Amino acid sequence: MTATDPPAATPHAPDAGTPAPAPDAGQQQRMRQLSQALDCSDNGVVLCDRNARIHYINEGFTRMFGHRPDEAIGKRPRDLIRGPHTEPATLEQLGARHRAGHAHREDLLGYRKDGSPLWLSVVATPLGGDDGLLVNVFTDITAAKIHEVLSGKVLYALVHEEPLAATAALVCREIERVAPDLLVSVARHEANGELQLLAAPGLPPAFGISATCPLVAQRGRPVEVPDLGADPACGNCHAQASALGLRACWSYPIRSTSGQVLGVLSFHSRHPGQPSPWHRKLAELGQYLCALALEREQARSRMHRLAFYDVLTGLPNRVMFSALCEQPLQLAEQQPMPMALLFVDLDRFKRLNESQGHAAADGLLRDLAHHLQELAGAEAVVGRQVGDEFVLLVPQCPQHRAALLCEQLLAMIAAPRVVGSITVHASASIGVAMYPEDGRGIDTLLQHADLAMRRAKDEGGARFRFFSADMNRLAQERLLLEATLRDSLRHGGLRLHYQPQLHGDGGLYGAEALLRWKHPHLGDIPPARFVPLAEECGLMTPLSYWVLEEACRQLADWHARGIAVPRVALNLSASTFEQPRLVEQVRGLLQRHHLPAAALVLEITEGVMLSEQPQVPANLHALHALGVQLSLDDFGTGYSSLSHLHRLPISEMKLDRSFIGEIGHDPAAAALILSVLRIGESLGKHVVAEGVETEQQRRFLIDNGSPVLQGYLYAPALPADAFERWLHERAST
Ligand code: C2E
Ligand code: CA
Ligand code: CA
C-alpha cells in the first residue's frame, strides 16, 4: 500500500475537527483491508474535509491522474484536476456543494498531471460524521462522453434528416465540446475534385480550408502537422492560424464504405505536437460520423435526381418542371411581366425511333435538350415531359419574342443531324401559351400550350401555333365526343354499312363494310373524324374487334339466308395489326360463324406495311396462312412501293378514288391507272377501283382490263337490309 494511512489516523490532517478516539487493533485491521480494497478500484477515491483539503487518495486516483499521495494530501482536488478548459462554473458548483456538505454529482473535463485531458464524473457523498468528511469518487467517462456524441446528437440529426451542413457543424461542435483544445472543420470532396468547406463553426469564415486538406483528399491518408510554423506547406495559413492561437493541424480523410474519399476532417489544435490517443479516437469517430452524413447526402441527391430529373437529358422531369415554374409565376403575379410557355413535340419521332433504334433516337433527344436550353437562355425553365415532348417557360417574353424564339427553335431542330446510320432532318410542332392571357397557373398554361401544339401538328407539323380560345372549345368538344364514342361502342351505337363491289360483267364481287356512327345529338359523324379520335384515345382495338364481329355475324346471316355475298372487306387500322391476339381472334370468329377464311378481306394501308413492329408482318403472314385475303387500300397515294407487293401476301389492290376522279381530266392519272391495272394483271392480283361515280369512268376501266368496281355509280354504303334490297332489285332487272 503506497497511499497514506487510513484517514482517521492520518497525521497530515490539517484541520480534522474533534479528534476521534484511537482505533483498536481490530478496527485498524479492518481499515487496512478497506483501504486495500479501495486501491483495487479503477475509480479515483478521495477523502476530503469540509474545507475540501485532501486527507486520503486511493491508488486508483494516482493511476488516473498521476499524482502521488504526498503530492495530493493537503491540497484541494480542484487544484489537482483543473486545466485550461475545465469549466470554472462547474468547479464553483462543486466547491459550494462541498462546503454545504451536500451529496452531488458533476461531469467535467479534468486534466492529468502530464496535462492530458480526460472527462470525469465526480460523485461526492458526505460521510455524515461531525468531522464533515466527504468521499469523492472520480470515474473516467471519456469513452462514454464520446459515445454520447455519437448516439445522442449526431445520429439523432441524421435520422431527422437535418441538412448536411448542419450535421457537419454539429459533429464539429460536439468534438470541440469534449476536446475544447481543438477547433474542428469539415470539407466536402466535390465531384470535380475540389474541396468545399462544409462546416467550421469555431473558426472565422475567412479561415477557409487548411493547406493540407487537398493532400489528404488526394492521397486518402491523414496528414498531421505538429507545428504549423515549421511546415513550409502551411505558409500563409500559418499566419491566420497563429493569429487564432492555433499551432498544429491534423487532417483525416472521410471515406465512404467503398473507400472513396468523400471529404476531410481537420483538427486545429492550440497546442503544438502530435495528436494524443484521445484525439485520434475523436478523429476516428468524427470520420465515421461525417462519412455517414456525406454518404446519406450522396444517396439523397442521387434519389432526388432520379425522382426529379430525366435520366436521359438531365432536364427536370414533369414534376420538377412544374415545381420550378412556381417561383417565376409567383414573381410575375407581384411584378407583372409577360411569359411564354412553349410545348415542343417532335414530328414523326416514333418512326425515327423504330427505324433507327433507341440509341440513335436517344442521342437526338439529348442533343435537342442541350440546344433548347441554349437557345432559350439561362432565365428559362426547360423540362422534358415524356418521350419527345419538351417544355420551356420563358420569362420576360412578349408574344413577338415568343414567335421569334419558335422560329429559332424550329430552325435549330430542322438542321440536318446524323442519327444512327442516316442523316435526319427532324422537325417539330410547337404550341405556345402566353402568361397571363392564356392562363396564370402552370397546369392551365401547359394544357393550353399542348392544345396549340396539337393544332400545329394537325396542320402538318414543322410549325408553331399560339393558343386561342377556340382551340379550347374544340378540345372540350373532343373530350365530349370521346366520352360519347366510348359509350356508343359499349351500348351498340355503332353500325356497319355495306358498299357493293362488282365485277366488270355486273356480278357481285363482294362488299366493303364501312363504319357509321350516329351521335345522339350531333347526328352522323363521318369515320374520317371519329376513327382518328378512337385511335388517339385507345379505343381502336375494341372498335376493330367490334367491326370484325359484326361483319362476320352479318356475312354468316346472309349465307344462312342464301344471300350470295362472296366476301366482305373490312378496314383495320395499323394499330390493330400490332395486336398479338389478332390472329387468334379472327380464327375464332371464322369458326364460330362457320365462315370460310377466304370470305374475309382485310384492307390494310401503307402505314401497316411500313410498320417496324415485328408483330405486324408476323400477323399478316399468319392471317394469310389462315386463308384470309389481304387488300392494299388507297393504292397510289403514298409511297406504295411495289417491293411490298412482293414481300407481303397481298391478293388485292384498291386504286384510290382520287385517280378514278381524274379519269377524263388528267392524262397522267389515266396512265397511272393503266400501269396499276397491268401490274395487277401480271402479279395475279385483283384490282378494285374505288369511287367510281360516272359512266365514263366505268367505261374507261372496263375497256382497260376490267377491274372490280366500287362507287356511287352503283351504290353508296348501305345498311344491311338496304344492301339486301339493292341486291334483290338488281337481280330482278
Ligand atoms: P376508305 O377505306 O378509302 O373507304 C372508302 C370511302 O370512300 C368511304 O368513305 C366510302 O363511303 C367512300 N366512297 C365510296 N364510294 C365513293 C364514291 O363513289 N365517291 C366518293 N367521293 N366517295 C366514295 P367513308 O365511309 O366516309 O370512310 C372513310 C374512311 O374511314 C375509309 O376510307 C376508311 O379509311 C375509314 N373507315 C371507314 N370504316 C372504317 C372501319 O370500320 N375501320 C377503320 N379502321 N376505318 C374505317
Ligand atoms: Ca377501305
Ligand atoms: Ca380507300
GROMACS .gro file of C-alpha atoms and ligand atoms in nm, residues 512 514 570-571 603 633-634 654 690, ligand 2:
model
   10
  512GLU     CA    1  -6.680  -0.323  -9.818
  514LEU     CA    2  -6.782   0.088  -9.355
  570LEU     CA    3  -6.304  -0.467  -9.357
  571ASN     CA    4  -6.088  -0.170  -9.277
  603GLU     CA    5  -5.789  -0.387  -9.609
  633ASP     CA    6  -5.618   0.016  -9.965
  634ASP     CA    7  -5.570   0.361 -10.117
  654LYS     CA    8  -5.754  -0.081 -10.427
  690GLU     CA    9  -6.281   0.286 -10.567
  735CA      CA   10  -6.119   0.085  -9.742
   0.00000   0.00000   0.00000
